[in-house]
Amino acid sequence: MSACIFCKIIKGDIPSLKLFESDKVFAFLDINPLSRGHALVIPKFHGAKLTDIPDDQLSELLPVVKKIVNATGAENYNVLQNNGKIAHQEVDHVHFHMIPKPNLKEGLSVGWPQQKTDMDKLKELLEEVQAKM
Ligand code: AMP
Ligand code: ZN
């Protein structure tokens, strides 16, 4: 995708602070970090959402996230992958954030608006989803 900023980073047309590169994966520092060590891990295959990426590309991403966690020495961290505008996705090329959480102020803040347990609704949903898997 010629207009995609992350495809341009992979090609080297836009500079990045590269941490890692392999045949299928590219990783670099986020330019507006939420904390020290905030990194992005992306497939070289262009796709906007998780479901657009072939499994053989997808399966190589988390081991690289793990490598970066170990290399930065982060003890507390969030791994985040946003899909779609209202889910806070700004760049339409799949990316995993690795965001160290060194203290309560820096890093990711998460809203977690839990709903009450409704076993009937949960069981209905379970059947519906299981039938399509
Ligand atoms: P998201 O909201 O999940 O789409 O996150 C996109 C992330 O990409 C943000 O955290 C941005 O700071 C980061 N970002 C955008 N452009 C660049 C760039 N040129 N280099 C590094 N990170 C970038
Ligand atoms: Zn792209």
CSV table of C-alpha atoms and ligand atoms in Angstrom, one decimal:
chain,number,residue,atom,x,y,z
A,1,MET,CA,0.0,0.0,0.0
A,2,SER,CA,1.8,3.1,-1.3
A,3,ALA,CA,0.1,5.6,1.0
A,4,CYS,CA,0.6,3.6,4.2
A,5,ILE,CA,3.0,5.3,6.6
A,6,PHE,CA,4.2,2.0,8.1
A,7,CYS,CA,4.7,0.4,4.7
A,8,LYS,CA,6.9,3.5,3.9
A,9,ILE,CA,8.8,2.9,7.2
A,10,ILE,CA,9.4,-0.8,6.2
A,11,LYS,CA,10.7,0.3,2.8
A,12,GLY,CA,13.0,2.9,4.4
A,13,ASP,CA,11.2,5.8,2.6
A,14,ILE,CA,10.4,7.3,6.0
A,15,PRO,CA,13.1,7.1,8.7
A,16,SER,CA,12.4,5.1,11.9
A,17,LEU,CA,14.2,4.0,15.0
A,18,LYS,CA,14.5,0.4,14.0
A,19,LEU,CA,14.8,-2.2,16.8
A,20,PHE,CA,14.5,-5.4,14.7
A,21,GLU,CA,13.9,-6.7,11.2
A,22,SER,CA,13.3,-10.2,9.7
A,23,ASP,CA,11.7,-11.5,6.5
A,24,LYS,CA,8.2,-11.0,7.9
A,25,VAL,CA,8.5,-8.6,10.8
A,26,PHE,CA,9.7,-5.0,11.5
A,27,ALA,CA,9.9,-3.3,14.9
A,28,PHE,CA,10.7,0.3,15.9
A,29,LEU,CA,10.3,2.8,18.6
A,30,ASP,CA,7.0,4.7,18.8
A,31,ILE,CA,7.6,8.3,18.0
A,32,ASN,CA,5.2,9.6,20.6
A,33,PRO,CA,5.9,7.1,23.4
A,34,LEU,CA,3.6,6.6,26.4
A,35,SER,CA,6.6,5.5,28.4
A,36,ARG,CA,10.3,4.8,27.9
A,37,GLY,CA,10.7,1.8,25.6
A,38,HIS,CA,7.3,2.0,23.9
A,39,ALA,CA,7.7,0.0,20.7
A,40,LEU,CA,5.7,-1.1,17.7
A,41,VAL,CA,5.9,-4.5,16.1
A,42,ILE,CA,4.4,-4.8,12.6
A,43,PRO,CA,4.0,-7.5,9.9
A,44,LYS,CA,5.7,-6.6,6.6
A,45,PHE,CA,2.5,-7.7,5.0
A,46,HIS,CA,0.1,-4.8,4.7
A,47,GLY,CA,-3.3,-5.2,6.3
A,48,ALA,CA,-5.4,-2.8,8.4
A,49,LYS,CA,-6.8,-5.3,10.9
A,50,LEU,CA,-5.7,-8.5,12.6
A,51,THR,CA,-8.1,-10.5,10.5
A,52,ASP,CA,-6.4,-9.2,7.3
A,53,ILE,CA,-3.0,-10.8,8.1
A,54,PRO,CA,-2.2,-14.3,7.1
A,55,ASP,CA,-1.4,-16.7,10.0
A,56,ASP,CA,2.2,-17.3,8.9
A,57,GLN,CA,2.9,-13.6,9.2
A,58,LEU,CA,0.8,-13.2,12.4
A,59,SER,CA,2.6,-16.0,14.3
A,60,GLU,CA,6.0,-14.3,14.0
A,61,LEU,CA,4.9,-11.1,15.7
A,62,LEU,CA,4.5,-12.1,19.4
A,63,PRO,CA,8.0,-13.7,19.6
A,64,VAL,CA,9.4,-10.3,18.6
A,65,VAL,CA,7.3,-8.5,21.1
A,66,LYS,CA,8.7,-10.9,23.7
A,67,LYS,CA,12.3,-10.2,22.5
A,68,ILE,CA,11.7,-6.4,23.0
A,69,VAL,CA,10.2,-6.9,26.5
A,70,ASN,CA,13.3,-8.8,27.5
A,71,ALA,CA,15.7,-6.4,25.8
A,72,THR,CA,14.2,-3.3,27.5
A,73,GLY,CA,13.9,-5.1,30.8
A,74,ALA,CA,10.3,-4.0,31.3
A,75,GLU,CA,8.8,-5.8,34.3
A,76,ASN,CA,5.3,-4.4,34.0
A,77,TYR,CA,4.0,-3.7,30.5
A,78,ASN,CA,0.9,-3.8,28.3
A,79,VAL,CA,0.7,-5.4,24.8
A,80,LEU,CA,-2.0,-3.6,22.8
A,81,GLN,CA,-3.3,-4.0,19.3
A,82,ASN,CA,-6.1,-1.6,18.2
A,83,ASN,CA,-8.5,-2.4,15.4
A,84,GLY,CA,-10.7,0.3,13.9
A,85,LYS,CA,-11.1,4.0,14.5
A,86,ILE,CA,-13.4,3.8,17.6
A,87,ALA,CA,-11.0,1.3,19.1
A,88,HIS,CA,-8.3,3.9,18.9
A,89,GLN,CA,-6.6,2.7,15.7
A,90,GLU,CA,-4.9,5.7,14.0
A,91,VAL,CA,-2.6,3.9,11.6
A,92,ASP,CA,-4.3,1.4,9.3
A,93,HIS,CA,-1.4,-1.1,9.2
A,94,VAL,CA,-1.6,-3.8,11.9
A,95,HIS,CA,0.7,-3.1,14.8
A,96,PHE,CA,1.3,-4.5,18.3
A,97,HIS,CA,2.3,-1.9,20.9
A,98,MET,CA,4.7,-3.0,23.7
A,99,ILE,CA,4.2,-0.3,26.3
A,100,PRO,CA,6.3,-0.5,29.5
A,101,LYS,CA,4.4,0.5,32.7
A,102,PRO,CA,7.1,1.7,35.0
A,103,ASN,CA,4.7,3.5,37.4
A,104,LEU,CA,1.1,4.5,37.7
A,105,LYS,CA,1.5,7.8,35.8
A,106,GLU,CA,3.4,6.6,32.7
A,107,GLY,CA,2.5,4.0,30.2
A,108,LEU,CA,-1.0,2.8,29.2
A,109,SER,CA,-4.1,3.8,31.2
A,110,VAL,CA,-6.9,1.4,30.7
A,111,GLY,CA,-10.7,2.1,31.1
A,112,TRP,CA,-12.4,-1.2,32.0
A,113,PRO,CA,-16.2,-0.6,32.0
A,114,GLN,CA,-17.3,-4.1,33.2
A,115,GLN,CA,-20.9,-5.2,32.7
A,116,LYS,CA,-22.8,-7.3,35.3
A,117,THR,CA,-22.6,-11.1,34.8
A,118,ASP,CA,-25.6,-12.4,32.8
A,119,MET,CA,-25.2,-16.1,32.4
A,120,ASP,CA,-28.1,-16.5,29.9
A,121,LYS,CA,-26.7,-13.9,27.6
A,122,LEU,CA,-23.2,-15.3,27.9
A,123,LYS,CA,-24.4,-18.8,27.1
A,124,GLU,CA,-26.4,-17.5,24.1
A,125,LEU,CA,-23.3,-15.8,22.8
A,126,LEU,CA,-21.1,-18.8,23.4
A,127,GLU,CA,-23.3,-21.0,21.2
A,128,GLU,CA,-23.4,-18.3,18.5
A,129,VAL,CA,-19.7,-17.8,18.3
A,130,GLN,CA,-18.7,-21.5,18.8
A,131,ALA,CA,-20.9,-22.4,15.8
A,132,LYS,CA,-18.8,-20.2,13.5
A,133,MET,CA,-15.4,-21.3,14.7
B,1,AMP,P1,-2.7,3.3,17.0
B,1,AMP,O1,-3.5,4.4,17.7
B,1,AMP,O2,-2.8,2.0,17.7
B,1,AMP,O3,-3.0,3.2,15.6
B,1,AMP,O4,-1.2,3.7,17.2
B,1,AMP,C1,-0.4,4.3,16.2
B,1,AMP,C2,0.9,4.6,16.8
B,1,AMP,O5,1.9,4.9,15.8
B,1,AMP,C3,0.9,5.8,17.7
B,1,AMP,O6,1.4,5.5,19.0
B,1,AMP,C4,1.9,6.8,17.1
B,1,AMP,O7,2.7,7.5,18.0
B,1,AMP,C5,2.8,5.9,16.2
B,1,AMP,N1,3.4,6.5,15.1
B,1,AMP,C6,2.8,7.1,14.1
B,1,AMP,N2,3.7,7.5,13.1
B,1,AMP,C7,4.9,7.0,13.5
B,1,AMP,C8,6.2,7.1,13.0
B,1,AMP,N3,6.5,7.7,11.9
B,1,AMP,N4,7.2,6.5,13.7
B,1,AMP,C9,6.9,5.9,14.9
B,1,AMP,N5,5.7,5.8,15.4
B,1,AMP,C10,4.7,6.4,14.8
B,2,ZN,ZN,1.0,-0.7,5.3
